[in-house]
Tab-separated table of C-alpha atoms (C1' of nucleotides) in Angstrom:
chain	number	residue	atom	x	y	z
A	1	MET	CA	158.280	126.261	245.434
A	2	ILE	CA	161.997	125.344	245.799
A	3	GLY	CA	164.641	127.340	244.179
A	4	GLY	CA	161.440	128.425	240.682
A	5	ARG	CA	161.943	128.440	236.809
A	6	ARG	CA	164.298	131.858	237.593
A	7	SER	CA	167.388	130.508	239.835
A	8	ALA	CA	167.191	127.007	238.107
A	9	ALA	CA	168.246	129.377	235.240
A	10	ILE	CA	170.854	131.667	237.009
A	11	GLU	CA	172.318	128.578	238.397
A	12	ALA	CA	172.423	127.193	235.041
A	13	ILE	CA	174.032	130.730	233.285
A	14	ARG	CA	176.957	130.160	236.348
A	15	ALA	CA	177.359	126.882	236.136
A	16	ALA	CA	178.797	127.256	232.127
A	17	GLY	CA	180.640	129.863	233.275
A	18	GLY	CA	179.225	133.074	232.291
A	19	ARG	CA	177.737	136.170	234.102
A	20	VAL	CA	174.953	136.828	235.877
A	21	THR	CA	174.739	140.279	234.680
A	22	ALA	CA	171.089	142.852	234.885
A	23	PRO	CA	171.150	142.815	230.942
A	24	ARG	CA	170.839	138.503	230.887
A	25	GLN	CA	168.950	138.389	233.999
A	26	ALA	CA	166.045	141.068	232.174
A	27	VAL	CA	165.966	138.685	229.474
A	28	LEU	CA	165.285	136.260	231.867
A	29	ASP	CA	162.942	137.673	233.218
A	30	ALA	CA	161.017	138.151	229.932
A	31	VAL	CA	161.138	134.885	228.726
A	32	LEU	CA	160.169	133.591	231.321
A	33	ASP	CA	156.803	136.122	231.772
A	34	ALA	CA	155.962	135.823	228.574
A	35	ASP	CA	152.453	134.293	227.497
A	36	GLU	CA	152.855	133.690	224.333
A	37	HIS	CA	155.002	130.277	223.699
A	38	HIS	CA	156.567	130.836	220.950
A	39	PHE	CA	158.676	134.625	220.959
A	40	THR	CA	161.415	136.277	218.623
A	41	ALA	CA	164.723	138.450	219.444
A	42	SER	CA	162.081	141.606	218.831
A	43	ASP	CA	159.982	140.528	220.804
A	44	ILE	CA	162.351	140.153	223.881
A	45	VAL	CA	163.724	143.530	222.730
A	46	ALA	CA	160.584	145.537	223.216
A	47	ALA	CA	159.685	144.179	226.454
A	48	ILE	CA	162.577	144.590	227.934
A	49	HIS	CA	162.326	148.404	226.550
A	50	HIS	CA	160.314	150.722	228.571
A	51	THR	CA	161.421	149.009	231.545
A	52	LYS	CA	164.548	149.204	233.987
A	53	GLN	CA	166.929	148.018	232.083
A	54	PRO	CA	166.193	148.132	227.839
A	55	THR	CA	168.466	146.133	226.929
A	56	ASP	CA	170.834	146.568	223.000
A	57	ARG	CA	169.768	144.174	219.691
A	58	ALA	CA	172.459	142.953	220.094
A	59	THR	CA	172.605	142.178	223.666
A	60	VAL	CA	169.375	140.099	223.865
A	61	TYR	CA	170.222	138.140	220.619
A	62	ARG	CA	173.731	136.650	222.483
A	63	THR	CA	171.475	136.358	225.838
A	64	LEU	CA	168.554	133.926	223.178
A	65	GLU	CA	171.944	132.073	221.975
A	66	LEU	CA	173.211	131.524	225.320
A	67	LEU	CA	170.146	129.911	226.761
A	68	THR	CA	170.090	128.122	223.582
A	69	GLU	CA	173.390	126.352	224.248
A	70	ILE	CA	172.634	126.239	228.045
A	71	GLY	CA	169.297	124.542	226.726
A	72	LEU	CA	167.029	126.924	228.740
A	73	LEU	CA	165.332	127.660	225.381
A	74	ASP	CA	165.048	126.038	221.592
A	75	GLN	CA	164.819	127.577	218.031
A	76	LEU	CA	163.039	127.669	215.535
A	77	GLN	CA	162.674	129.295	211.897
A	78	LEU	CA	159.272	128.294	211.464
A	79	ASP	CA	159.677	130.433	208.740
A	80	SER	CA	162.166	132.957	206.239
A	81	GLY	CA	161.497	135.671	208.845
A	82	ALA	CA	162.589	135.951	212.272
A	83	ALA	CA	163.621	132.999	214.266
A	84	VAL	CA	161.788	132.157	217.187
A	85	TYR	CA	162.525	130.566	220.292
A	86	HIS	CA	160.369	128.294	223.375
A	87	ARG	CA	161.264	127.169	226.824
A	88	ALA	CA	162.857	123.633	226.857
A	89	ASP	CA	160.609	122.572	229.816
A	90	HIS	CA	157.841	122.725	227.198
A	91	PRO	CA	158.432	120.515	224.270
A	92	HIS	CA	156.445	120.335	221.180
A	93	GLY	CA	155.673	119.901	217.490
A	94	HIS	CA	154.726	122.929	215.034
A	95	LEU	CA	151.940	122.805	212.990
A	96	LEU	CA	152.006	125.913	210.256
A	97	CYS	CA	149.002	126.821	208.204
A	98	ASN	CA	150.207	128.579	204.850
A	99	GLU	CA	146.409	129.603	204.798
A	100	CYS	CA	145.538	131.435	207.857
A	101	GLY	CA	148.450	131.744	209.755
A	102	SER	CA	147.625	129.957	212.643
A	103	VAL	CA	150.661	127.697	214.290
A	104	GLU	CA	149.398	125.369	216.527
A	105	GLU	CA	151.583	122.656	218.860
A	106	LEU	CA	151.633	118.803	217.715
A	107	PRO	CA	150.956	116.564	220.150
A	108	SER	CA	153.829	114.792	222.207
A	109	GLU	CA	152.389	111.545	221.540
A	110	VAL	CA	151.651	111.617	218.220
A	111	LEU	CA	155.487	114.045	217.748
A	112	GLU	CA	157.073	110.725	219.731
A	113	ASP	CA	155.032	108.380	217.296
A	114	VAL	CA	156.044	110.297	214.126
A	115	VAL	CA	160.245	110.753	214.664
A	116	GLY	CA	160.053	106.671	216.465
A	117	ARG	CA	159.143	106.140	213.018
A	118	ILE	CA	161.337	107.875	211.133
A	119	ALA	CA	164.192	106.892	213.738
A	120	SER	CA	163.545	103.499	212.810
A	121	HIS	CA	162.868	103.677	208.859
A	122	ALA	CA	166.015	105.820	208.374
A	123	GLY	CA	168.207	105.413	210.811
A	124	PHE	CA	168.021	108.754	211.591
A	125	VAL	CA	167.340	110.304	215.045
A	126	VAL	CA	165.321	114.415	215.010
A	127	ASP	CA	164.951	116.873	216.635
A	128	THR	CA	162.183	116.671	218.626
A	129	ALA	CA	161.891	120.477	219.906
A	130	ARG	CA	163.557	121.450	215.932
A	131	VAL	CA	160.036	120.451	214.172
A	132	ALA	CA	157.718	122.886	212.053
A	133	LEU	CA	155.777	121.621	208.809
A	134	SER	CA	153.720	123.797	207.523
A	135	GLY	CA	150.462	122.669	205.651
A	136	ALA	CA	146.662	123.468	205.729
A	137	CYS	CA	144.732	122.572	209.715
A	138	ARG	CA	141.923	121.538	209.398
A	139	ALA	CA	139.744	124.203	209.384
A	140	CYS	CA	141.578	125.752	206.165
A	141	ALA	CA	141.198	122.250	205.213
A	142	ALA	CA	138.147	121.344	205.703
A	143	LYS	CA	137.694	124.571	203.217
A	144	ALA	CA	139.969	123.249	200.824
A	145	ALA	CA	138.253	120.487	199.813
A	146	VAL	CA	134.078	121.858	199.823
A	147	GLY	CA	135.776	124.959	197.841
B	1	MET	CA	160.985	111.586	174.507
B	2	ILE	CA	157.630	113.658	173.640
B	3	GLY	CA	158.383	117.018	175.113
B	4	GLY	CA	160.715	117.045	177.767
B	5	ARG	CA	160.919	119.087	180.376
B	6	ARG	CA	162.531	122.141	178.858
B	7	SER	CA	159.309	122.056	176.626
B	8	ALA	CA	156.531	121.265	179.710
B	9	ALA	CA	157.539	124.107	181.303
B	10	ILE	CA	158.096	126.492	179.202
B	11	GLU	CA	154.600	125.552	178.120
B	12	ALA	CA	153.129	125.688	181.824
B	13	ILE	CA	154.874	128.857	181.554
B	14	ARG	CA	152.496	130.179	178.538
B	15	ALA	CA	149.368	128.473	180.302
B	16	ALA	CA	150.269	130.271	183.254
B	17	GLY	CA	149.941	134.044	181.008
B	18	GLY	CA	153.076	134.245	181.526
B	19	ARG	CA	155.546	135.173	178.075
B	20	VAL	CA	159.040	133.248	177.561
B	21	THR	CA	162.002	135.605	177.529
B	22	ALA	CA	165.848	134.888	177.702
B	23	PRO	CA	166.156	135.188	181.341
B	24	ARG	CA	163.956	133.162	182.488
B	25	GLN	CA	165.008	130.720	179.837
B	26	ALA	CA	168.226	130.553	181.341
B	27	VAL	CA	166.999	130.449	184.783
B	28	LEU	CA	165.321	127.251	183.616
B	29	ASP	CA	168.274	126.357	181.687
B	30	ALA	CA	169.903	126.756	185.452
B	31	VAL	CA	167.681	124.693	186.884
B	32	LEU	CA	166.902	122.243	184.922
B	33	ASP	CA	171.098	121.712	184.460
B	34	ALA	CA	171.298	121.556	188.293
B	35	ASP	CA	173.057	118.488	189.377
B	36	GLU	CA	171.986	119.282	192.537
B	37	HIS	CA	168.400	118.694	194.023
B	38	HIS	CA	168.969	121.197	196.188
B	39	PHE	CA	170.100	124.862	195.178
B	40	THR	CA	169.570	128.845	196.054
B	41	ALA	CA	168.433	132.122	194.269
B	42	SER	CA	172.337	132.563	194.509
B	43	ASP	CA	173.134	129.129	193.055
B	44	ILE	CA	171.499	129.945	189.338
B	45	VAL	CA	172.266	133.684	189.792
B	46	ALA	CA	176.114	132.033	190.027
B	47	ALA	CA	174.775	129.369	187.284
B	48	ILE	CA	174.120	131.891	184.314
B	49	HIS	CA	176.995	135.243	185.629
B	50	HIS	CA	178.839	134.468	183.091
B	51	THR	CA	176.642	132.634	180.560
B	52	LYS	CA	175.375	134.593	177.680
B	53	GLN	CA	172.171	135.540	179.561
B	54	PRO	CA	173.494	136.847	182.456
B	55	THR	CA	170.891	138.516	184.697
B	56	ASP	CA	169.927	140.563	187.382
B	57	ARG	CA	169.272	138.861	190.709
B	58	ALA	CA	165.671	140.345	190.717
B	59	THR	CA	164.903	139.026	187.636
B	60	VAL	CA	166.606	134.807	189.151
B	61	TYR	CA	164.254	136.103	192.300
B	62	ARG	CA	160.624	136.533	190.154
B	63	THR	CA	161.835	134.408	187.959
B	64	LEU	CA	162.329	130.991	190.803
B	65	GLU	CA	159.434	132.674	192.202
B	66	LEU	CA	156.975	132.001	188.422
B	67	LEU	CA	158.401	128.500	188.948
B	68	THR	CA	157.003	127.726	192.081
B	69	GLU	CA	153.956	129.360	191.877
B	70	ILE	CA	152.856	126.903	187.918
B	71	GLY	CA	154.609	124.215	190.361
B	72	LEU	CA	157.602	122.972	188.926
B	73	LEU	CA	159.676	123.536	191.573
B	74	ASP	CA	158.873	123.675	195.267
B	75	GLN	CA	160.396	126.006	197.768
B	76	LEU	CA	161.650	125.567	201.945
B	77	GLN	CA	163.725	126.670	203.985
B	78	LEU	CA	165.815	124.873	205.375
B	79	ASP	CA	167.758	126.560	208.054
B	80	SER	CA	167.728	130.500	208.703
B	81	GLY	CA	169.443	131.674	205.418
B	82	ALA	CA	168.814	131.270	202.404
B	83	ALA	CA	166.017	129.887	201.075
B	84	VAL	CA	166.394	126.394	199.193
B	85	TYR	CA	164.531	124.907	195.765
B	86	HIS	CA	164.557	121.694	194.570
B	87	ARG	CA	161.723	120.079	191.880
B	88	ALA	CA	158.719	119.159	192.402
B	89	ASP	CA	159.576	116.542	189.889
B	90	HIS	CA	160.694	114.469	192.520
B	91	PRO	CA	158.678	114.904	196.053
B	92	HIS	CA	160.788	113.821	199.026
B	93	GLY	CA	161.463	115.802	202.302
B	94	HIS	CA	164.909	116.040	203.662
B	95	LEU	CA	166.651	115.220	207.093
B	96	LEU	CA	169.083	117.569	208.385
B	97	CYS	CA	171.832	116.272	210.584
B	98	ASN	CA	172.846	119.533	212.971
B	99	GLU	CA	176.107	117.944	212.870
B	100	CYS	CA	177.572	117.397	209.537
B	101	GLY	CA	175.719	119.735	208.258
B	102	SER	CA	174.045	116.448	205.342
B	103	VAL	CA	171.814	116.865	203.577
B	104	GLU	CA	169.588	113.428	202.847
B	105	GLU	CA	165.913	112.659	201.203
B	106	LEU	CA	163.111	111.114	203.152
B	107	PRO	CA	161.781	108.382	201.456
B	108	SER	CA	158.227	108.864	200.179
B	109	GLU	CA	156.688	105.256	202.214
B	110	VAL	CA	157.981	106.881	205.434
B	111	LEU	CA	157.117	110.764	204.013
B	112	GLU	CA	153.435	109.491	203.192
B	113	ASP	CA	152.420	106.762	206.665
B	114	VAL	CA	153.825	109.824	208.681
B	115	VAL	CA	151.989	112.401	207.104
B	116	GLY	CA	149.107	110.485	206.605
B	117	ARG	CA	149.669	109.775	210.886
B	118	ILE	CA	149.490	113.861	212.156
B	119	ALA	CA	146.014	113.402	209.194
B	120	SER	CA	144.413	111.273	210.735
B	121	HIS	CA	145.493	112.093	214.654
B	122	ALA	CA	146.393	116.020	214.137
B	123	GLY	CA	143.060	116.740	211.809
B	124	PHE	CA	146.595	118.715	209.728
B	125	VAL	CA	147.457	117.983	206.700
B	126	VAL	CA	151.518	117.935	206.069
B	127	ASP	CA	153.016	120.490	202.434
B	128	THR	CA	155.109	116.611	201.541
B	129	ALA	CA	156.536	119.424	200.185
B	130	ARG	CA	158.001	121.640	202.909
B	131	VAL	CA	158.842	118.800	205.356
B	132	ALA	CA	163.144	119.523	206.212
B	133	LEU	CA	163.226	117.940	210.262
B	134	SER	CA	166.197	118.613	212.071
B	135	GLY	CA	169.191	116.086	214.498
B	136	ALA	CA	171.231	114.041	213.922
B	137	CYS	CA	171.957	110.836	210.815
B	138	ARG	CA	172.816	107.229	211.091
B	139	ALA	CA	176.614	107.984	211.688
B	140	CYS	CA	176.767	111.579	213.481
B	141	ALA	CA	173.890	109.453	215.921
B	142	ALA	CA	176.151	106.518	216.367
B	143	LYS	CA	179.288	108.638	217.157
B	144	ALA	CA	176.985	110.221	219.510
B	145	ALA	CA	175.960	107.309	221.509
B	146	VAL	CA	179.802	105.290	221.822
B	147	GLY	CA	181.064	109.014	222.749
C	1	DC	C1'	192.866	142.401	238.296
C	2	DT	C1'	191.806	139.960	234.425
C	3	DT	C1'	188.560	137.919	231.974
C	4	DT	C1'	183.363	138.857	230.393
C	5	DT	C1'	180.060	141.423	228.161
C	6	DT	C1'	177.437	145.481	226.830
C	7	DG	C1'	176.725	148.658	223.859
C	8	DC	C1'	177.231	152.013	219.331
C	9	DA	C1'	177.351	151.494	214.767
C	10	DA	C1'	178.556	148.905	210.467
C	11	DA	C1'	177.631	146.085	207.520
C	12	DG	C1'	176.560	141.364	206.539
C	13	DC	C1'	172.581	138.354	203.762
C	14	DT	C1'	168.882	137.211	201.745
C	15	DT	C1'	165.302	139.200	199.680
C	16	DT	C1'	162.554	142.753	197.658
C	17	DT	C1'	160.529	147.028	195.761
C	18	DG	C1'	160.738	151.478	192.617
C	19	DC	C1'	160.540	152.941	188.996
C	20	DA	C1'	161.989	153.600	183.720
C	21	DC	C1'	163.225	151.468	179.825
C	22	DC	C1'	162.293	147.482	176.044
C	23	DA	C1'	161.024	143.287	174.374
C	24	DC	C1'	157.591	139.172	173.260
C	25	DA	C1'	153.103	138.561	171.942
D	1	DT	C1'	150.860	148.686	170.677
D	2	DG	C1'	149.898	147.360	175.072
D	3	DT	C1'	150.870	145.028	178.961
D	4	DG	C1'	153.843	142.218	180.532
D	5	DG	C1'	159.305	141.447	182.368
D	6	DT	C1'	164.233	143.437	183.348
D	7	DG	C1'	167.958	145.923	185.087
D	8	DC	C1'	169.920	149.015	188.421
D	9	DA	C1'	170.609	151.144	192.765
D	10	DA	C1'	168.711	151.969	196.594
D	11	DA	C1'	165.406	149.547	200.858
D	12	DA	C1'	164.549	146.426	203.849
D	13	DG	C1'	164.214	142.931	208.124
D	14	DC	C1'	166.480	139.997	210.790
D	15	DT	C1'	171.695	139.110	212.777
D	16	DT	C1'	176.347	139.319	213.544
D	17	DT	C1'	180.790	141.632	214.240
D	18	DG	C1'	184.381	144.618	215.674
D	19	DC	C1'	185.796	147.265	219.225
D	20	DA	C1'	186.365	150.141	223.005
D	21	DA	C1'	184.595	150.850	227.380
D	22	DA	C1'	181.889	148.964	231.529
D	23	DA	C1'	181.253	145.034	235.388
D	24	DA	C1'	181.414	141.262	237.761
D	25	DG	C1'	184.648	137.578	240.149
DNA sequence: CTTTTTGCAAAGCTTTTGCACCACA
DNA sequence: TGTGGTGCAAAAGCTTTGCAAAAAG
């Protein structure tokens, strides 16, 4: 591929007037290597901890903030706990089940539909990258209806 | 009126097997007197602080949790900061503007519509009491489009 | 060389918890 | 009078900040 995600990200950091340092590359690699679509600052700290470039919590927080500012990551609050990040190249809404704690993705077509309706009926432009809704997933809703 | 909100709430506490104490009534009064539709635990602590029944933070947290459990309040996380509560007798969604920081209410008709669509298209039953969406309000969206 | 970034340590903020004392029912 | 509630103080969990040393451009 011509210029992968990694080099594109490094370009973006430079374009924003930022310096490309070893700690930043370590965070970036951890973010790109993440199997999960969602990860917290602690996840990144842990992932880097045993590598050749262990990085301080504060630096990880500052780097994630930077990556969010330049549009590579989206940050959102799934609950009262730690902030959760996900790559901006995989936009989607989040559905959090209060019963089983699962986090499923809201299909982008439904998300677009819903956001469009709110825009036209309430004049509010919802940021699709930060949609998180609580409730009951299909399985738990069925369980509740029966039980 | 026959049995106002206050006495109904006290009834509910008793019905749940809880005791009606001075601190709990103080929190309840602060909640019912709140001009704002939204308030945090700190708001309640501050409101009670200079009254005849100043109450400890821990007790306020425990009481707000109780009131939420018995269905008098809804709790939601508007951002990474403090949890926000609102009275359950005034159900509505929340629209948070990232630009100006305003919090407006999502009309319940639009909310119902949206929640219904997510239920039918994604099989997920959204809790209408905990809907909070980030984005740009009408004014700020217009400003962004022009600027 | 100048400016940004890092690491460390400490503090900030919200919320929770352990425990002895107090009080409602 | 017995169980449940309260206050105090301390701790937990996430995140931010001040500052001197280190490093990028």
